[in-house]
Short mmCIF file of N, CA and C in Angstrom, two decimals:
data_model
loop_
_atom_site.label_atom_id
_atom_site.label_comp_id
_atom_site.label_asym_id
_atom_site.label_seq_id
_atom_site.Cartn_x
_atom_site.Cartn_y
_atom_site.Cartn_z
N MET A 266 186.96 112.14 146.41
CA MET A 266 185.87 112.37 145.48
C MET A 266 185.04 113.54 145.99
N GLY A 267 184.74 114.48 145.07
CA GLY A 267 183.99 115.68 145.44
C GLY A 267 182.50 115.41 145.53
N LEU A 268 181.80 116.38 146.08
CA LEU A 268 180.37 116.26 146.29
C LEU A 268 179.61 116.11 144.96
N PHE A 269 180.03 116.88 143.93
CA PHE A 269 179.33 116.85 142.65
C PHE A 269 180.07 116.05 141.58
N ALA A 270 181.05 115.27 141.93
CA ALA A 270 181.83 114.50 140.97
C ALA A 270 180.94 113.55 140.18
N GLY A 271 181.05 113.62 138.87
CA GLY A 271 180.27 112.75 138.00
C GLY A 271 178.89 113.27 137.66
N THR A 272 178.51 114.44 138.16
CA THR A 272 177.20 115.02 137.86
C THR A 272 177.36 116.14 136.84
N GLN A 273 176.25 116.72 136.41
CA GLN A 273 176.30 117.79 135.42
C GLN A 273 177.01 119.04 135.97
N TRP A 274 177.04 119.23 137.30
CA TRP A 274 177.69 120.40 137.88
C TRP A 274 179.20 120.22 137.99
N ASP A 275 179.68 119.00 137.78
CA ASP A 275 181.10 118.72 137.82
C ASP A 275 181.77 119.09 136.51
N ARG A 276 181.02 119.21 135.44
CA ARG A 276 181.57 119.48 134.11
C ARG A 276 181.60 120.99 133.83
N PRO A 277 182.56 121.44 133.00
CA PRO A 277 182.60 122.88 132.67
C PRO A 277 181.37 123.26 131.84
N PRO A 278 180.90 124.50 131.97
CA PRO A 278 179.68 124.93 131.25
C PRO A 278 179.92 124.99 129.75
N ARG A 279 178.88 124.61 128.99
CA ARG A 279 178.94 124.62 127.53
C ARG A 279 177.83 125.49 126.96
N CYS A 280 178.07 125.99 125.75
CA CYS A 280 177.07 126.79 125.05
C CYS A 280 175.91 125.89 124.64
N GLU A 281 174.69 126.39 124.81
CA GLU A 281 173.51 125.60 124.47
C GLU A 281 173.30 125.48 122.96
N ARG A 282 173.83 126.45 122.20
CA ARG A 282 173.61 126.44 120.75
C ARG A 282 174.66 125.64 119.98
N CYS A 283 175.95 125.84 120.32
CA CYS A 283 177.00 125.18 119.53
C CYS A 283 177.70 124.05 120.30
N ASP A 284 177.39 123.87 121.57
CA ASP A 284 177.93 122.82 122.43
C ASP A 284 179.44 122.93 122.64
N GLU A 285 180.02 124.11 122.40
CA GLU A 285 181.42 124.38 122.71
C GLU A 285 181.52 124.84 124.16
N LEU A 286 182.74 124.78 124.71
CA LEU A 286 182.94 125.36 126.04
C LEU A 286 182.61 126.84 125.98
N GLU A 287 182.06 127.38 127.06
CA GLU A 287 181.62 128.78 127.05
C GLU A 287 182.74 129.74 126.71
N GLU A 288 183.96 129.47 127.17
CA GLU A 288 185.06 130.39 126.86
C GLU A 288 185.51 130.28 125.40
N ASP A 289 185.20 129.16 124.71
CA ASP A 289 185.58 128.98 123.31
C ASP A 289 184.43 129.28 122.35
N CYS A 290 183.26 129.56 122.86
CA CYS A 290 182.06 129.78 122.03
C CYS A 290 182.21 131.05 121.20
N THR A 291 181.81 130.96 119.92
CA THR A 291 181.87 132.11 119.02
C THR A 291 180.48 132.54 118.56
N CYS A 292 179.44 132.05 119.22
CA CYS A 292 178.07 132.41 118.87
C CYS A 292 177.83 133.89 119.16
N GLU A 293 177.02 134.52 118.31
CA GLU A 293 176.62 135.91 118.54
C GLU A 293 175.70 135.95 119.75
N PRO A 294 175.81 136.98 120.58
CA PRO A 294 174.88 137.08 121.71
C PRO A 294 173.45 137.31 121.20
N GLU A 295 172.50 136.74 121.91
CA GLU A 295 171.11 136.88 121.49
C GLU A 295 170.67 138.32 121.70
N PRO A 296 169.91 138.87 120.74
CA PRO A 296 169.44 140.25 120.90
C PRO A 296 168.46 140.33 122.07
N PRO A 297 168.44 141.47 122.77
CA PRO A 297 167.52 141.59 123.89
C PRO A 297 166.07 141.57 123.41
N VAL A 298 165.20 141.05 124.24
CA VAL A 298 163.78 140.97 123.90
C VAL A 298 163.19 142.38 123.99
N ARG A 299 162.51 142.80 122.94
CA ARG A 299 161.90 144.13 122.89
C ARG A 299 160.38 144.00 122.94
N ILE A 300 159.76 144.86 123.71
CA ILE A 300 158.30 144.92 123.77
C ILE A 300 157.86 145.85 122.65
N PRO A 301 156.91 145.43 121.80
CA PRO A 301 156.46 146.32 120.73
C PRO A 301 155.83 147.60 121.30
N PRO A 302 156.09 148.75 120.68
CA PRO A 302 155.52 150.01 121.18
C PRO A 302 153.99 149.99 121.26
N GLU A 303 153.34 149.24 120.37
CA GLU A 303 151.88 149.20 120.34
C GLU A 303 151.30 148.63 121.63
N LYS A 304 152.08 147.87 122.37
CA LYS A 304 151.60 147.22 123.59
C LYS A 304 151.97 148.01 124.84
N GLN A 305 152.46 149.24 124.69
CA GLN A 305 152.90 150.04 125.82
C GLN A 305 152.19 151.38 125.84
N THR A 306 151.98 151.90 127.03
CA THR A 306 151.35 153.19 127.19
C THR A 306 152.30 154.12 127.93
N ALA A 307 152.59 155.25 127.31
CA ALA A 307 153.44 156.26 127.93
C ALA A 307 152.54 157.29 128.61
N ARG A 308 152.87 157.63 129.84
CA ARG A 308 152.11 158.63 130.59
C ARG A 308 152.90 159.93 130.62
N LEU A 309 152.32 160.98 130.06
CA LEU A 309 152.99 162.27 129.94
C LEU A 309 152.47 163.25 130.97
N SER A 310 153.36 164.09 131.47
CA SER A 310 152.95 165.17 132.35
C SER A 310 153.99 166.28 132.28
N VAL A 311 153.56 167.47 132.69
CA VAL A 311 154.46 168.61 132.77
C VAL A 311 154.56 168.97 134.25
N GLU A 312 155.79 169.03 134.76
CA GLU A 312 156.00 169.33 136.18
C GLU A 312 156.85 170.58 136.32
N LYS A 313 156.61 171.28 137.41
CA LYS A 313 157.40 172.47 137.72
C LYS A 313 158.43 172.10 138.78
N ARG A 314 159.67 172.45 138.54
CA ARG A 314 160.77 172.11 139.43
C ARG A 314 161.27 173.35 140.17
N LYS A 315 162.38 173.18 140.84
CA LYS A 315 162.98 174.29 141.58
C LYS A 315 163.25 175.47 140.67
N LYS A 316 163.15 176.63 141.24
CA LYS A 316 163.46 177.88 140.54
C LYS A 316 162.59 178.09 139.31
N GLY A 317 161.39 177.50 139.29
CA GLY A 317 160.44 177.73 138.21
C GLY A 317 160.71 176.99 136.92
N LYS A 318 161.62 176.01 136.94
CA LYS A 318 161.94 175.24 135.72
C LYS A 318 160.78 174.30 135.40
N VAL A 319 160.43 174.21 134.13
CA VAL A 319 159.35 173.33 133.68
C VAL A 319 159.98 172.13 132.97
N VAL A 320 159.47 170.93 133.28
CA VAL A 320 160.02 169.69 132.73
C VAL A 320 158.87 168.83 132.22
N THR A 321 159.03 168.24 131.04
CA THR A 321 158.08 167.26 130.52
C THR A 321 158.56 165.89 130.94
N VAL A 322 157.67 165.11 131.59
CA VAL A 322 158.03 163.83 132.17
C VAL A 322 157.28 162.71 131.46
N ILE A 323 157.99 161.64 131.10
CA ILE A 323 157.41 160.47 130.46
C ILE A 323 157.61 159.27 131.38
N ARG A 324 156.50 158.70 131.84
CA ARG A 324 156.55 157.54 132.74
C ARG A 324 155.80 156.38 132.10
N GLY A 325 155.90 155.23 132.72
CA GLY A 325 155.10 154.07 132.32
C GLY A 325 155.77 153.16 131.31
N LEU A 326 156.99 153.47 130.90
CA LEU A 326 157.70 152.60 129.96
C LEU A 326 158.71 151.77 130.75
N PRO A 327 158.60 150.44 130.71
CA PRO A 327 159.52 149.61 131.49
C PRO A 327 160.94 149.68 130.92
N GLU A 328 161.92 149.65 131.83
CA GLU A 328 163.32 149.67 131.40
C GLU A 328 163.68 148.39 130.68
N GLU A 329 163.13 147.28 131.15
CA GLU A 329 163.39 145.99 130.52
C GLU A 329 162.46 145.87 129.31
N GLY A 330 162.99 145.62 128.16
CA GLY A 330 162.19 145.49 126.95
C GLY A 330 162.17 146.76 126.12
N ASN A 331 162.83 147.80 126.58
CA ASN A 331 162.92 149.06 125.84
C ASN A 331 164.36 149.53 125.84
N ASP A 332 164.71 150.33 124.85
CA ASP A 332 166.00 150.99 124.84
C ASP A 332 165.73 152.46 125.16
N LEU A 333 165.56 152.75 126.46
CA LEU A 333 165.19 154.09 126.89
C LEU A 333 166.23 155.15 126.53
N PRO A 334 167.54 154.88 126.62
CA PRO A 334 168.50 155.91 126.20
C PRO A 334 168.34 156.29 124.71
N GLU A 335 168.06 155.30 123.87
CA GLU A 335 167.86 155.60 122.45
C GLU A 335 166.58 156.41 122.24
N LEU A 336 165.51 156.04 122.95
CA LEU A 336 164.24 156.78 122.85
C LEU A 336 164.44 158.22 123.34
N LEU A 337 165.18 158.40 124.42
CA LEU A 337 165.44 159.75 124.93
C LEU A 337 166.20 160.58 123.89
N THR A 338 167.17 159.98 123.23
CA THR A 338 167.92 160.68 122.19
C THR A 338 167.01 161.13 121.06
N LYS A 339 166.10 160.25 120.63
CA LYS A 339 165.16 160.61 119.56
C LYS A 339 164.27 161.77 119.99
N LEU A 340 163.77 161.71 121.22
CA LEU A 340 162.87 162.77 121.70
C LEU A 340 163.61 164.09 121.87
N LYS A 341 164.85 164.04 122.36
CA LYS A 341 165.62 165.27 122.51
C LYS A 341 165.89 165.90 121.15
N THR A 342 166.16 165.08 120.14
CA THR A 342 166.40 165.59 118.80
C THR A 342 165.13 166.20 118.22
N THR A 343 164.01 165.51 118.43
CA THR A 343 162.72 166.00 117.92
C THR A 343 162.35 167.33 118.56
N CYS A 344 162.56 167.45 119.86
CA CYS A 344 162.14 168.65 120.59
C CYS A 344 163.20 169.75 120.56
N GLY A 345 164.42 169.40 120.26
CA GLY A 345 165.49 170.39 120.27
C GLY A 345 165.79 170.89 121.67
N SER A 346 165.73 169.98 122.64
CA SER A 346 165.97 170.37 124.02
C SER A 346 166.82 169.32 124.72
N GLY A 347 167.25 169.63 125.92
CA GLY A 347 168.02 168.68 126.71
C GLY A 347 167.09 167.77 127.48
N GLY A 348 167.66 166.77 128.07
CA GLY A 348 166.85 165.84 128.85
C GLY A 348 167.73 164.84 129.57
N SER A 349 167.06 164.02 130.40
CA SER A 349 167.80 163.02 131.15
C SER A 349 166.92 161.81 131.41
N LEU A 350 167.58 160.73 131.83
CA LEU A 350 166.92 159.48 132.18
C LEU A 350 167.25 159.20 133.63
N LYS A 351 166.22 159.21 134.49
CA LYS A 351 166.43 158.97 135.92
C LYS A 351 165.48 157.89 136.40
N GLU A 352 166.04 156.75 136.78
CA GLU A 352 165.27 155.64 137.36
C GLU A 352 164.09 155.23 136.47
N GLY A 353 164.32 155.15 135.18
CA GLY A 353 163.29 154.70 134.25
C GLY A 353 162.30 155.77 133.84
N VAL A 354 162.53 157.02 134.25
CA VAL A 354 161.66 158.14 133.91
C VAL A 354 162.42 159.06 132.97
N LEU A 355 161.81 159.37 131.83
CA LEU A 355 162.42 160.28 130.87
C LEU A 355 162.00 161.70 131.20
N GLU A 356 162.95 162.62 131.22
CA GLU A 356 162.67 164.02 131.50
C GLU A 356 163.24 164.87 130.38
N LEU A 357 162.40 165.77 129.86
CA LEU A 357 162.83 166.71 128.83
C LEU A 357 162.66 168.12 129.35
N GLN A 358 163.62 168.98 129.06
CA GLN A 358 163.54 170.35 129.53
C GLN A 358 162.46 171.11 128.79
N GLY A 359 161.69 171.88 129.52
CA GLY A 359 160.66 172.73 128.92
C GLY A 359 159.33 172.03 128.76
N ASP A 360 158.34 172.80 128.33
CA ASP A 360 157.00 172.27 128.09
C ASP A 360 156.95 171.73 126.66
N GLN A 361 157.26 170.46 126.50
CA GLN A 361 157.35 169.81 125.19
C GLN A 361 156.21 168.81 124.98
N LEU A 362 155.12 168.99 125.70
CA LEU A 362 154.06 167.98 125.74
C LEU A 362 153.54 167.60 124.35
N GLU A 363 153.19 168.57 123.53
CA GLU A 363 152.62 168.26 122.22
C GLU A 363 153.63 167.61 121.28
N ARG A 364 154.85 168.09 121.29
CA ARG A 364 155.89 167.50 120.44
C ARG A 364 156.16 166.05 120.84
N VAL A 365 156.26 165.81 122.15
CA VAL A 365 156.53 164.45 122.64
C VAL A 365 155.37 163.54 122.31
N ARG A 366 154.15 164.03 122.51
CA ARG A 366 152.95 163.23 122.19
C ARG A 366 152.97 162.81 120.72
N GLY A 367 153.25 163.75 119.83
CA GLY A 367 153.29 163.44 118.41
C GLY A 367 154.40 162.46 118.05
N ALA A 368 155.58 162.66 118.64
CA ALA A 368 156.71 161.78 118.35
C ALA A 368 156.44 160.35 118.84
N LEU A 369 155.89 160.21 120.03
CA LEU A 369 155.60 158.88 120.56
C LEU A 369 154.51 158.18 119.76
N LYS A 370 153.50 158.93 119.32
CA LYS A 370 152.46 158.32 118.48
C LYS A 370 153.03 157.88 117.14
N ASP A 371 153.95 158.66 116.58
CA ASP A 371 154.58 158.28 115.32
C ASP A 371 155.37 156.97 115.46
N ILE A 372 156.03 156.81 116.61
CA ILE A 372 156.78 155.57 116.86
C ILE A 372 155.83 154.39 117.06
N GLY A 373 154.64 154.66 117.60
CA GLY A 373 153.65 153.60 117.79
C GLY A 373 153.17 153.42 119.22
N PHE A 374 153.65 154.23 120.16
CA PHE A 374 153.24 154.11 121.54
C PHE A 374 151.82 154.66 121.73
N LYS A 375 151.11 154.09 122.70
CA LYS A 375 149.85 154.69 123.16
C LYS A 375 150.23 155.77 124.14
N VAL A 376 149.51 156.87 124.15
CA VAL A 376 149.87 158.01 124.98
C VAL A 376 148.69 158.43 125.84
N LYS A 377 148.95 158.65 127.12
CA LYS A 377 147.95 159.20 128.04
C LYS A 377 148.54 160.43 128.67
N GLY A 378 147.70 161.44 128.84
CA GLY A 378 148.16 162.64 129.53
C GLY A 378 148.36 163.80 128.61
#
């Protein structure tokens, strides 16, 4: 007899919604929890990098509760410039401060900087 025989840990895991075995479950995955933009503040700044390159930086948006790659795509399209996502910080090439500020306010974010 095993240590957990006859307990809840001895049984195979089941889906909480349909009570099927997890490998047989056909339930749709739950959508990720999103934080409304109105409850978030984006901090904007313009930084100078190596060789005189200017970058617009957006900080203060948590990775959990946001779709940062999608937001970066929208901002790059709005500004017509390149950009990247590094460790939860959005970077856009060039001095795009006013365009980014306007785009984020249109989406509903509070903006500082």
